[in-house]
Short mmCIF file of C-alpha atoms and ligand atoms in Angstrom, two decimals:
data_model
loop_
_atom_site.label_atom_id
_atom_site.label_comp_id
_atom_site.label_asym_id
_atom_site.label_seq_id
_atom_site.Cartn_x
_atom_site.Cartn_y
_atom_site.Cartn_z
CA UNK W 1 0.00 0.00 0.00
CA UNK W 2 1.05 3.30 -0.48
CA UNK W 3 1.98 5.27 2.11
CA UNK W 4 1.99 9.19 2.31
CA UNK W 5 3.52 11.16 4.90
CA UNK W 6 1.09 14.63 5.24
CA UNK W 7 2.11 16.88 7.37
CA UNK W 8 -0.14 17.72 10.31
CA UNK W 9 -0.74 21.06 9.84
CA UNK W 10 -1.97 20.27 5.96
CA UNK W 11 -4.26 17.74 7.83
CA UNK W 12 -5.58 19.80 9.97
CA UNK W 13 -5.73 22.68 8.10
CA UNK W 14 -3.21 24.65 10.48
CA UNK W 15 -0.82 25.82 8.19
CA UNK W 16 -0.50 29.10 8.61
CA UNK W 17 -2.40 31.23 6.03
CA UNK W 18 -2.10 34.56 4.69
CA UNK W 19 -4.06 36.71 6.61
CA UNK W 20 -5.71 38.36 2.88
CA UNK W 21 -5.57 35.35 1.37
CA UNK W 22 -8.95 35.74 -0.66
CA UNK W 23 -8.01 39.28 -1.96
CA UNK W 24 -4.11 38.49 -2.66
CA UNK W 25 -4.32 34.80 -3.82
CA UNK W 26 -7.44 35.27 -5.84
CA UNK W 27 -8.42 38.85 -6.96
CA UNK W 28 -11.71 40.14 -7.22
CA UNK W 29 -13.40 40.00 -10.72
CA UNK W 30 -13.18 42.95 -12.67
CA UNK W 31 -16.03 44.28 -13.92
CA UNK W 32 -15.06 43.75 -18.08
CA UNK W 33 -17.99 44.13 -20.86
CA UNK W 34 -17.57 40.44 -21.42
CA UNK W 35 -17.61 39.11 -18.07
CA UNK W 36 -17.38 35.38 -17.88
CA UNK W 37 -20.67 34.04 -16.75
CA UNK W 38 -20.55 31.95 -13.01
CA UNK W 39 -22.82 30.13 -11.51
CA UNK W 40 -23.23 28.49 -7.81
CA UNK W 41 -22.14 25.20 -7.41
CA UNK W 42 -25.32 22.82 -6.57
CA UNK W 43 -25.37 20.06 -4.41
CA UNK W 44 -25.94 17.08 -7.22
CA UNK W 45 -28.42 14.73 -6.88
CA UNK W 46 -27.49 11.06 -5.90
CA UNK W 47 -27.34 8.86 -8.87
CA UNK W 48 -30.03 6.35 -7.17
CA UNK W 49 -32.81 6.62 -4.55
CA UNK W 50 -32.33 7.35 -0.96
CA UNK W 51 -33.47 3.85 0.48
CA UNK W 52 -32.40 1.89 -2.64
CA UNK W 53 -28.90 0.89 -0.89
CA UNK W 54 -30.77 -0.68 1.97
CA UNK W 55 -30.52 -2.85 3.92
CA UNK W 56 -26.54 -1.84 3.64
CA UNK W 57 -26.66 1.86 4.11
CA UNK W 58 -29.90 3.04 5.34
CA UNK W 59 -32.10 6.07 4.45
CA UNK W 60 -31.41 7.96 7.67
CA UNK W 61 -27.41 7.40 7.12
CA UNK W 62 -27.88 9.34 3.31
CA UNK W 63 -30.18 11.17 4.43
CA UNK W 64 -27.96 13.01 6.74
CA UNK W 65 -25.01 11.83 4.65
CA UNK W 66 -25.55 13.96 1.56
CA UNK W 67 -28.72 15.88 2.57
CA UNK W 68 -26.61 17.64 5.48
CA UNK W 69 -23.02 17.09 5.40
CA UNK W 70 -22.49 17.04 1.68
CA UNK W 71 -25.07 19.88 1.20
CA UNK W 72 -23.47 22.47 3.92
CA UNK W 73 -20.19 21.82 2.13
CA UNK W 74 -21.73 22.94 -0.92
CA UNK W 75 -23.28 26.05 0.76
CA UNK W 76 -20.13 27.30 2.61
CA UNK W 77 -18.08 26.82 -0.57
CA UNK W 78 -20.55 29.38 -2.40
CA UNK W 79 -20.02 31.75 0.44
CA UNK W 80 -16.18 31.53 0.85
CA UNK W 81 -15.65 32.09 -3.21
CA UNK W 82 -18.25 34.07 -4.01
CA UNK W 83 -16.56 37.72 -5.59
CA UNK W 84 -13.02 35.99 -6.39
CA UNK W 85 -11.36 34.41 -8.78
CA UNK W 86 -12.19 30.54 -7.49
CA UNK W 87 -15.88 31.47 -8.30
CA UNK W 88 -15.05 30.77 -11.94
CA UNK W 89 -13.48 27.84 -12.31
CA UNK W 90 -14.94 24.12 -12.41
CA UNK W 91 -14.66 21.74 -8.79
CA UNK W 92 -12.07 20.35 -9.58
CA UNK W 93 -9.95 23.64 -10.41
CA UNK W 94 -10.78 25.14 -7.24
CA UNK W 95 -9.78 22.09 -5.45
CA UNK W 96 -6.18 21.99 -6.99
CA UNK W 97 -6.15 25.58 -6.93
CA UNK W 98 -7.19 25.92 -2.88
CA UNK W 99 -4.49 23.18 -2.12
CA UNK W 100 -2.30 25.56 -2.70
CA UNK W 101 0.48 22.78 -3.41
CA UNK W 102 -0.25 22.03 0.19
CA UNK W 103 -0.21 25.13 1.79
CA UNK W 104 -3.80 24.53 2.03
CA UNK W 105 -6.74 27.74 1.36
CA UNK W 106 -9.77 27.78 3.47
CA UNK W 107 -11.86 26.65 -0.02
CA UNK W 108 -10.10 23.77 0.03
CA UNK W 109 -11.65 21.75 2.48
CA UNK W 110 -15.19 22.57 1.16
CA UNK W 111 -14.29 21.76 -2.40
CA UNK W 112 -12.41 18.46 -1.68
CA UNK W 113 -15.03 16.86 0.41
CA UNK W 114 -17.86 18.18 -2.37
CA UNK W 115 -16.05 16.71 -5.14
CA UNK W 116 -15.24 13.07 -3.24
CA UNK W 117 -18.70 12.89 -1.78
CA UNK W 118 -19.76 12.79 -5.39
CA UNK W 119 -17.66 10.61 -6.07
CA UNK W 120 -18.24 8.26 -3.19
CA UNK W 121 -21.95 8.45 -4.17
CA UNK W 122 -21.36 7.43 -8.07
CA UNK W 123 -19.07 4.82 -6.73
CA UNK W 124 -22.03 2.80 -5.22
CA UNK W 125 -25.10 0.80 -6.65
CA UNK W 126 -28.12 -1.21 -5.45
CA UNK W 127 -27.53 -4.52 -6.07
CA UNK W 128 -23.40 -3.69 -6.02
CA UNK W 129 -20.40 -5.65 -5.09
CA UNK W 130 -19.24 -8.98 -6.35
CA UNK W 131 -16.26 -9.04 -9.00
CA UNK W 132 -14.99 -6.84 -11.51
CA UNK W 133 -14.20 -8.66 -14.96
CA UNK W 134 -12.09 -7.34 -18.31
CA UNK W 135 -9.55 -4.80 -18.21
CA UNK W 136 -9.80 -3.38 -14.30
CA UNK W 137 -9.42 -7.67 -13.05
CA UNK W 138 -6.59 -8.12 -15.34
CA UNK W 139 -4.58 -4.84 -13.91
CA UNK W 140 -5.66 -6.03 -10.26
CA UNK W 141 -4.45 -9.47 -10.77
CA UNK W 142 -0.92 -7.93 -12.18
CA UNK W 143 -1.03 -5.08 -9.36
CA UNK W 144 -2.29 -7.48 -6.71
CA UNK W 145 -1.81 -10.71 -7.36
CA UNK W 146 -5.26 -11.35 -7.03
CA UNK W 147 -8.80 -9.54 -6.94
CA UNK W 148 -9.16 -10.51 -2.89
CA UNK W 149 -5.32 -9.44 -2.57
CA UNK W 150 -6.52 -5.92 -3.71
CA UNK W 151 -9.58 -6.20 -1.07
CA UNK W 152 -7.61 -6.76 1.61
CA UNK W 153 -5.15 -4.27 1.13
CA UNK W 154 -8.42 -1.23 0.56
CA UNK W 155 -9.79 -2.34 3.72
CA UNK W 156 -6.79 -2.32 5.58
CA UNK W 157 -6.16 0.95 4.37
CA UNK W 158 -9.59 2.04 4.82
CA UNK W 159 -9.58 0.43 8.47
CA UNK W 160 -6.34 2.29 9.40
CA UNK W 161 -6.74 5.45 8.31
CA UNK W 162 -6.63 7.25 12.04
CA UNK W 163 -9.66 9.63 12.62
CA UNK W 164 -11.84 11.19 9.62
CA UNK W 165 -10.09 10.49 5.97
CA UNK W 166 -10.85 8.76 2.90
CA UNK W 167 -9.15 5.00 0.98
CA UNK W 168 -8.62 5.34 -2.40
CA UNK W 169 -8.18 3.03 -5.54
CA UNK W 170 -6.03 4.98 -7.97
CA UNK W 171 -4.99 4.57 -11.03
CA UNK W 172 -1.05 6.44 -10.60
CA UNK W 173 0.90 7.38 -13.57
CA UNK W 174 2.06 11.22 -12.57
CA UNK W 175 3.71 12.98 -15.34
CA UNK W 176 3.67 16.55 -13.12
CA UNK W 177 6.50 17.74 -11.19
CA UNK W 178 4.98 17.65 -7.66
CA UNK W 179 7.42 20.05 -6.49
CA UNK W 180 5.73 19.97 -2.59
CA UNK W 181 7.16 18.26 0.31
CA UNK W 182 4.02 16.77 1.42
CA UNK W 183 3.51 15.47 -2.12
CA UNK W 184 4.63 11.83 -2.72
CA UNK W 185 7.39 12.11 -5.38
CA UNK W 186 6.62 10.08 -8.74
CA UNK W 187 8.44 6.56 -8.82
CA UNK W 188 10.03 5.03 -11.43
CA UNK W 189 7.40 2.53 -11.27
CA UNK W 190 4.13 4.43 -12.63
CA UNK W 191 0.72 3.27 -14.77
CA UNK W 192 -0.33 0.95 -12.31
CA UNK W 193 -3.04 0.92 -9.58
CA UNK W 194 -2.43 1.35 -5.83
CA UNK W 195 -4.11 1.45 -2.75
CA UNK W 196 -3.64 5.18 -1.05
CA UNK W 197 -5.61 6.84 1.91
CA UNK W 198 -5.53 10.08 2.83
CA UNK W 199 -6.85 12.33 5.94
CA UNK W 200 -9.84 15.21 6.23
CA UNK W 201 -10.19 16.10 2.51
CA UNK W 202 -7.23 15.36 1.26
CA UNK W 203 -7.86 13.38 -1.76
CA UNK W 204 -5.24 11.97 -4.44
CA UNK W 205 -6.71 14.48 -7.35
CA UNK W 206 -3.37 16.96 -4.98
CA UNK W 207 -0.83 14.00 -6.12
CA UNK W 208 -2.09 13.87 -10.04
CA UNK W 209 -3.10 10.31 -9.18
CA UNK W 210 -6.32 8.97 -11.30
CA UNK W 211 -8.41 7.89 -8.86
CA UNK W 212 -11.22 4.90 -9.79
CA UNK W 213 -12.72 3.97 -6.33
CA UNK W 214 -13.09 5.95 -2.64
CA UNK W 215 -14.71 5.10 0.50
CA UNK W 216 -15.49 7.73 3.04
CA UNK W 217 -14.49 6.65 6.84
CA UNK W 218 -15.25 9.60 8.39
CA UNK W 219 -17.42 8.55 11.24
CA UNK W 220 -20.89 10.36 9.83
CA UNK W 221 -20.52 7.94 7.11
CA UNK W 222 -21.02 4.43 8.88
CA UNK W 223 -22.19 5.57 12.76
CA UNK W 224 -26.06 5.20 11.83
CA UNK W 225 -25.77 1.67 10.41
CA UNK W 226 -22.71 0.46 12.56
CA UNK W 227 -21.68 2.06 15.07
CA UNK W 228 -18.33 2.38 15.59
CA UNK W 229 -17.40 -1.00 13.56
CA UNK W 230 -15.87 0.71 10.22
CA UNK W 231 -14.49 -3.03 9.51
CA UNK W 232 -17.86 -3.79 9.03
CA UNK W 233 -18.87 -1.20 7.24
CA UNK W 234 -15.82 -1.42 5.04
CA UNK W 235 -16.84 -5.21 4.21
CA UNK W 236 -20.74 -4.67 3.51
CA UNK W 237 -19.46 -1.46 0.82
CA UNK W 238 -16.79 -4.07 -0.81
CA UNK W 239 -19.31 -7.12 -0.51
CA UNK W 240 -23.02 -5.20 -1.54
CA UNK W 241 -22.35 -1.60 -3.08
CA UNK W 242 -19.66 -0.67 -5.21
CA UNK W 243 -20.46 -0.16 -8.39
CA UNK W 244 -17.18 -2.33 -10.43
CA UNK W 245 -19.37 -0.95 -13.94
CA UNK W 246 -18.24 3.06 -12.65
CA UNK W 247 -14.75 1.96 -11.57
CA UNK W 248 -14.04 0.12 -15.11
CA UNK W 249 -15.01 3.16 -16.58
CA UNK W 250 -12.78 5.35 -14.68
CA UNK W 251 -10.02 3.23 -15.09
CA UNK W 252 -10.64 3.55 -19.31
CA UNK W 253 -10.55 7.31 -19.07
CA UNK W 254 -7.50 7.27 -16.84
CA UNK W 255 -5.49 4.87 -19.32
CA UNK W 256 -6.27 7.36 -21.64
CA UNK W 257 -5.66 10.52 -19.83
CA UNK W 258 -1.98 8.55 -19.62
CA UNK W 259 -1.39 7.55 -22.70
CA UNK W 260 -2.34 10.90 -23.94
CA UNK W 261 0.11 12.48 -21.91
CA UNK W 262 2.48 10.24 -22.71
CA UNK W 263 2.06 11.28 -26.58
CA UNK W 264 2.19 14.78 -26.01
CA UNK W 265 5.81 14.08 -24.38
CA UNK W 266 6.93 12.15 -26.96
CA UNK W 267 5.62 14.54 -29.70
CA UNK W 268 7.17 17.40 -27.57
CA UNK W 269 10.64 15.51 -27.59
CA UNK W 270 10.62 14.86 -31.15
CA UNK W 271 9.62 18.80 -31.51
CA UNK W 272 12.85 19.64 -29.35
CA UNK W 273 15.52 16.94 -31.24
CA UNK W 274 14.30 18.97 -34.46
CA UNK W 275 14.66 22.18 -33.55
CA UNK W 276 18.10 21.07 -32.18
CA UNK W 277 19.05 19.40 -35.05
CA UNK W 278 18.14 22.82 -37.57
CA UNK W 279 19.92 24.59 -35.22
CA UNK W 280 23.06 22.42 -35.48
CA UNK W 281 22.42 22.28 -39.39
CA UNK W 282 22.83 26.14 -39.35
CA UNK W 283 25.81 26.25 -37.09
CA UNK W 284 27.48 23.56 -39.72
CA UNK W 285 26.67 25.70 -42.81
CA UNK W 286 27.50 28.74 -40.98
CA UNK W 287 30.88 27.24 -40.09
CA UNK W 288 31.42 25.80 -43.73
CA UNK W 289 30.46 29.13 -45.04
CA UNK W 290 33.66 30.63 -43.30
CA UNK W 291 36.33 27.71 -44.31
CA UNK W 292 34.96 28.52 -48.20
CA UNK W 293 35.97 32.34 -47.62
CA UNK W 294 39.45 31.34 -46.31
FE1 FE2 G 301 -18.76 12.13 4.31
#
């Protein structure tokens, strides 16, 4: 499993901030003719009904899940960016954006947990659970070993996480320069899927990770149903509710958010060893020029 080391203020969101951070780090709009248009973020709906995961999350648990929690993330996002810069971009800018290569913005917590609540929610199904098949078993069986190999390792990393946090199936293959010290560095050993977890908000979007599967261990998510068991909880959402059809998906568009990447490099190189090689050409002719005038 992968294991981060995240400093405690970036957990905790103690790092100290500037104290105008809205105003200096992201300007107010200027009032231009052609002013882009903005628009709230809404809390989305959830992708099935609220007592169709029953009997292994209950109404009451979504209910307050993503009717309060998820919703008054939503709502204090709005107010925090509302005037600046943040307002305009999409979730998933403001997110990187707020991280603040870990010097982490007040947005950021707000942003993070509305964009892995989604998610979380897409990542479930009635009826879910069993076994993937095609492309995502293969890559587990090579990553893993096996399919229950890759089980145990999410719910021990799902188990472990201490306090409120998030486990994560990710698809890593970083091409950016993560140039943070709470940022895992890239390894020589990228395009493959790990096991991660992460604390708070934190989620591995801040590491350019792809990631294809999250479960929420924050204690809100599970106390209604379980208690405090989160091993149980962690076994019914493996066993009954994820949704292997979403993951498979996810794992397509991040092979392909890779492998274009990885084109663009390799067309950039070739672009470079050209304009290297014309420039050499010139230097040649330049320098054959002279001998012909001695
Ligand atoms: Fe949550």
């Amino acid at each position: 499993m992968e294991s981060f080391s995240i400093s405690s203020s970036c957990a905790t969101l103690g790092t100290p901030l500037p104290s105008h951070w809205k105003s200096k780090l992201f300007p107010k709009r200027k009032n231009v003719k052609m002013a882009k248009v903005t628009s709230k973020l809404e809390l989305k709906p959830l992708p099935y009904a609220l007592e169709s995961l029953e009997p292994h999350m209950s109404r009451e648990t979504l209910e307050l899940h993503w009717g309060r929690h998820h919703r008054e993330h939503v709502e204090a996002l709005n107010k925090l960016i509302e005037g600046s810069e943040l307002e305009e971009m999409e979730l998933e800018e403001i997110v990187l954006s707020s991280y603040n290569k870990g010097n982490i913005l007040p947005p950021f917590i707000h942003a993070a947990q509305i964009w892995n609540h989604n998610f979380f929610w897409q990542s479930m199904k009635p009826g879910g659970g069993g076994r993937p098949s095609g492309v995502l078993l293969k890559l587990i069986e090579r990553d893993f070993g096996s399919f229950e190999g890759m089980v145990k390792e999410f719910k021990r990393a799902a188990s472990s996480q201490f306090g409120s946090g998030w486990a994560w199936l990710v698809y890593k293959a970083n091409q950016l320069d993560v140039g943070n010290a709470v940022n895992p560095l890239p390894s020589e050993e990228d395009n493959k899927l790990v096991v991660a977890k992460s604390p708070n908000a934190v989620n591995p979007l801040v590491w350019d990770y792809s990631p294809i599967l999250a479960i929420d261990v924050w204690e809100h998510a599970y106390y209604l149903d379980f208690e405090n068991r989160r091993d149980d909880y962690v076994s019914v959402f493996m066993e009954n509710l994820v949704s292997w059809e979403v993951v498979s998906s996810r794992l397509e568009m991040a092979i392909e958010r890779a492998a274009s990447r990885q084109r663009q490099e390799e067309e950039r190189s070739e672009e470079e060893e050209m304009l290297h090689t014309e420039a050499t050409e010139v230097y040649l002719d330049s320098e054959s020029d002279d001998a012909e005038a001695d």
